[in-house]
Amino acid sequence: MARQVALLFVSLAFLRSVFGQVSYSIPEEMAKGSLVGNIAHDLGLDVKRLKSGKARIYTGVGTEYIVLNKEKGVLVVKERIDREALCGQTTPCALDFQIILENPMQFYSITVEITDINDNSPAFKNNEMKFEIRETVQIGSKFVLEKAVDIDVGINGLQGYSLSSSETFVLNPYRTGSSRNVEIVLKKALDREKQERLSLVLTALDGGDPQLSGTMQIIITVLDANDNAPVCTQAEYRSNVKENSLKGTVLTTVTASDADEGPHGLVRYSISNVPDGALDLFHVDNENGVVTLMGKLDYEKYRHYEIDVQASDEGGNSDVCKVIIEVLDTNDNPPAINIMSASSSISEDVKPGTVLTMMNIQDPDSNENGKVHCILDQSLHFTITSASNNFFTVVTDSELDRETASEYNITVTCSDEGVPSLSSSVTLTLQISDVNDNAPVFERSSYEAYIVENNTPGLSIFTVKARDADWKQNARVSYILEDSSVNGVPVSSYVSVSADSGVIHAVRSLDYEQIKDFQFRVKAQDGGSPPLSSNVTVKILVQDQNDNPPQVLYPVQTGGSVVAEMVPRSADVGYLVTKVVAVDVDSGQNAWLSYKLQKATDRALFEVGLQNGEIRTVRQVTDKDAVKQRLSVIVEDNGQPSRSATVIVNVAVADSFPEVLSEFTDFPHDKEYNDNLTFYLVLALAVVSFLFITSLVVIISVKIYRWRQSRVLYQSNLPVIPYYPPRYSDTLGTGTLQHVYNYEVCRTTDSRKSDCKFGRAGSQNVLIMDPSSTGTMQRIQSEKSILDEPDSPVEVSPPPKENFKKKSSHIHVLYEATVISVI
């Protein structure tokens, strides 16, 4: 028979924005490769979308009869389809499957209806049927025949019967689909003597084109009189039975009565007609007509049975009792979970509502037993929704954070509504992939580190550490020194930062005296795209080292002259001779200075204050003490190791200058130097004398009308502003300079050869001697300032004449501070 593909209809209905349904209709028994329909066109999809979306057919656990040709976008037949094997007598018969697309996930429901063709002939269970009929049977008696079975449906199914030509029997009219039996009716009385045996042919016909048929031989044996047939008590017997009923369960009892007596009235029961495959399920007792269950029922396969129980007597008379059995559903099937499509990994920045998994849930039970609902064991970030009947999707319900949880095991539990409820579950493993959403975080909000000065370049100071909660490349932290300056110098010339480890190294050797502390910023940047970063402030504190020896400020040490301190012989015990003034540019205990007398001409005469450097007499000065006293004072700091400086203090023990001149004039000097210096000193003396006399005249004139004001000005206790040398620091109040000392240096134009020095400590007398001078020094004692007593003259004693004759002399004159200021 030629088979043609008849496309009956195509309908497309979108359930949601991502779901659609298409229906096709094809006949059964189509050849492999036959076209079912152009699914791409019917769904409005491009063939490229089928390829890029990896389109595939999902059929669940059933056989795949239809395949998708992604190249052409059509559905074709993969396997021969037998409608009768697929659906039996169920109409309509359809194949339901889904087409799944990815990126994004979509699915479409496809229904292919399989229409019947006339490929099966009507068939009888038995090739022949025998009757034994008594001759006394009345005209019009009916004899029930076996029904033919045609597994085709509709017009191709069984349509009617025909009986071969006979003068004795006629076929009772039969209407397709009715519950009436196929019967032959006696239209003429039997006469065993005329015809003992009759043979008829019953033909079953379907309505297909071409028409198919099946035949059964009817053999009738005419018996002697038994003219009453059994009669069923009820035309139909109904029974409801649960599908889980046990073997041997009594379904119903069929009864029939026969008006005959004796052996002709004994009724026997037998099953005369059952649906295909149900013969072994039921049994009827031959004698009492009890119908019992002999096999296992399955509501999901057969829900309704109709069987014919024939009641016959020994004379061949019979009646048929119809037994209708309704199978009741029980909740004996748990939901079956079928994963249609699932994502095993998603990014942590996906938006809520992203589809993760699509599932198809099947429960073959009916009514409440087949209604299914699904839940998740954790609903913090996910939820499950029903896309359509029996289709569920797992979607994200909130934002995800890989740093909080990098993997989820999502258990989906589906339960039906039966009593008791049955359930099934499946666990979905979902990996969360990382995105760069966390900036590096330093372990501290700021850092502070110490480094000892004079360090080696390249020394590791300390390490900054930042952590990134992201993963792999996004968590790889690099450290960068931000551009800044320290005292106008780029910070990169002081320190460097290791990009990988965060170790901070000193680039140069640091000097505490130049820079005590500085700060900069370090940036931590991850390896994500785009990168994220944070920064932190680092403060470096330079610690002092005892790398500077004390510096002696007073007395000033020169190479060409000797400064001597005058001590009168009448000085008492504790007389302040002078004070050694020193500073140390280091800090802290490295700058704590102590003074010790290292060497002395007479150690029993002088002592040095340990903390203040004051040189005082220990005992009363006597006439036996040498005029020239030489003291060596060592100044030592408190560092580890300590550093020191030594100063020579010359002390003259005398009441007048002439007494000590000879002690300080034995120093050789260059003649040329003496001659030059003498000339300049004489010239300076003349100029100073002229200026002094002029100043004195001016002062006397002014004093006439400013007498009162000048006395107030010069006799008042005005504050004294001390002079501190550069880089001097008072070390923690130890009193390095406990008193005010003023000192100045007077030089000529040729300062290299000038040795005229002036020094004054309070009101004490100072003797300044030049070793090259052979002349005498004039000692000037003045307890009051010249400005305080303007009328008092300044006396200068000329040197003895014999000294001028013997050798060239340098004249050193010591004036009070006011005289030097005038110069």
CSV table of N, CA, C and O in Angstrom, one decimal, residues 56 58 337-342 357-360 426 428:
chain,number,residue,atom,x,y,z
A,56,ARG,N,18.6,20.0,20.5
A,56,ARG,CA,18.5,18.6,20.7
A,56,ARG,C,17.1,18.2,21.1
A,56,ARG,O,16.4,19.1,21.6
A,58,TYR,N,14.6,16.1,23.4
A,58,TYR,CA,14.5,15.4,24.7
A,58,TYR,C,13.2,14.6,24.7
A,58,TYR,O,12.1,15.2,24.6
A,337,ILE,N,12.2,12.2,38.2
A,337,ILE,CA,12.8,13.5,37.9
A,337,ILE,C,13.7,13.3,36.7
A,337,ILE,O,14.7,12.5,36.8
A,338,ASN,N,13.5,14.0,35.7
A,338,ASN,CA,14.4,13.9,34.5
A,338,ASN,C,15.0,15.3,34.2
A,338,ASN,O,14.3,16.3,34.0
A,339,ILE,N,16.3,15.3,34.3
A,339,ILE,CA,17.0,16.6,34.0
A,339,ILE,C,17.1,16.8,32.5
A,339,ILE,O,17.7,16.1,31.8
A,340,MET,N,16.5,17.9,32.1
A,340,MET,CA,16.5,18.2,30.7
A,340,MET,C,17.8,19.0,30.3
A,340,MET,O,18.4,18.7,29.3
A,341,SER,N,18.1,19.9,31.2
A,341,SER,CA,19.4,20.7,30.9
A,341,SER,C,19.8,21.3,32.3
A,341,SER,O,18.9,21.7,33.1
A,342,ALA,N,21.1,21.4,32.5
A,342,ALA,CA,21.6,21.9,33.8
A,342,ALA,C,22.9,22.6,33.6
A,342,ALA,O,23.7,22.2,32.7
A,357,THR,N,18.7,25.1,35.9
A,357,THR,CA,18.3,23.7,35.5
A,357,THR,C,16.9,23.7,35.1
A,357,THR,O,16.0,24.4,35.7
A,358,MET,N,16.6,22.9,34.1
A,358,MET,CA,15.3,22.6,33.6
A,358,MET,C,15.0,21.1,33.8
A,358,MET,O,15.8,20.3,33.4
A,359,MET,N,13.8,20.8,34.4
A,359,MET,CA,13.5,19.4,34.7
A,359,MET,C,12.1,19.1,34.3
A,359,MET,O,11.2,19.9,34.2
A,360,ASN,N,11.9,17.8,33.9
A,360,ASN,CA,10.6,17.3,33.6
A,360,ASN,C,10.3,16.2,34.6
A,360,ASN,O,11.1,15.3,34.9
A,426,VAL,N,16.8,14.7,43.8
A,426,VAL,CA,18.0,14.7,43.0
A,426,VAL,C,18.9,15.9,43.5
A,426,VAL,O,18.3,16.9,43.9
A,428,LEU,N,21.8,18.6,42.8
A,428,LEU,CA,22.5,19.3,41.7
A,428,LEU,C,23.7,20.0,42.3
A,428,LEU,O,23.6,20.7,43.3
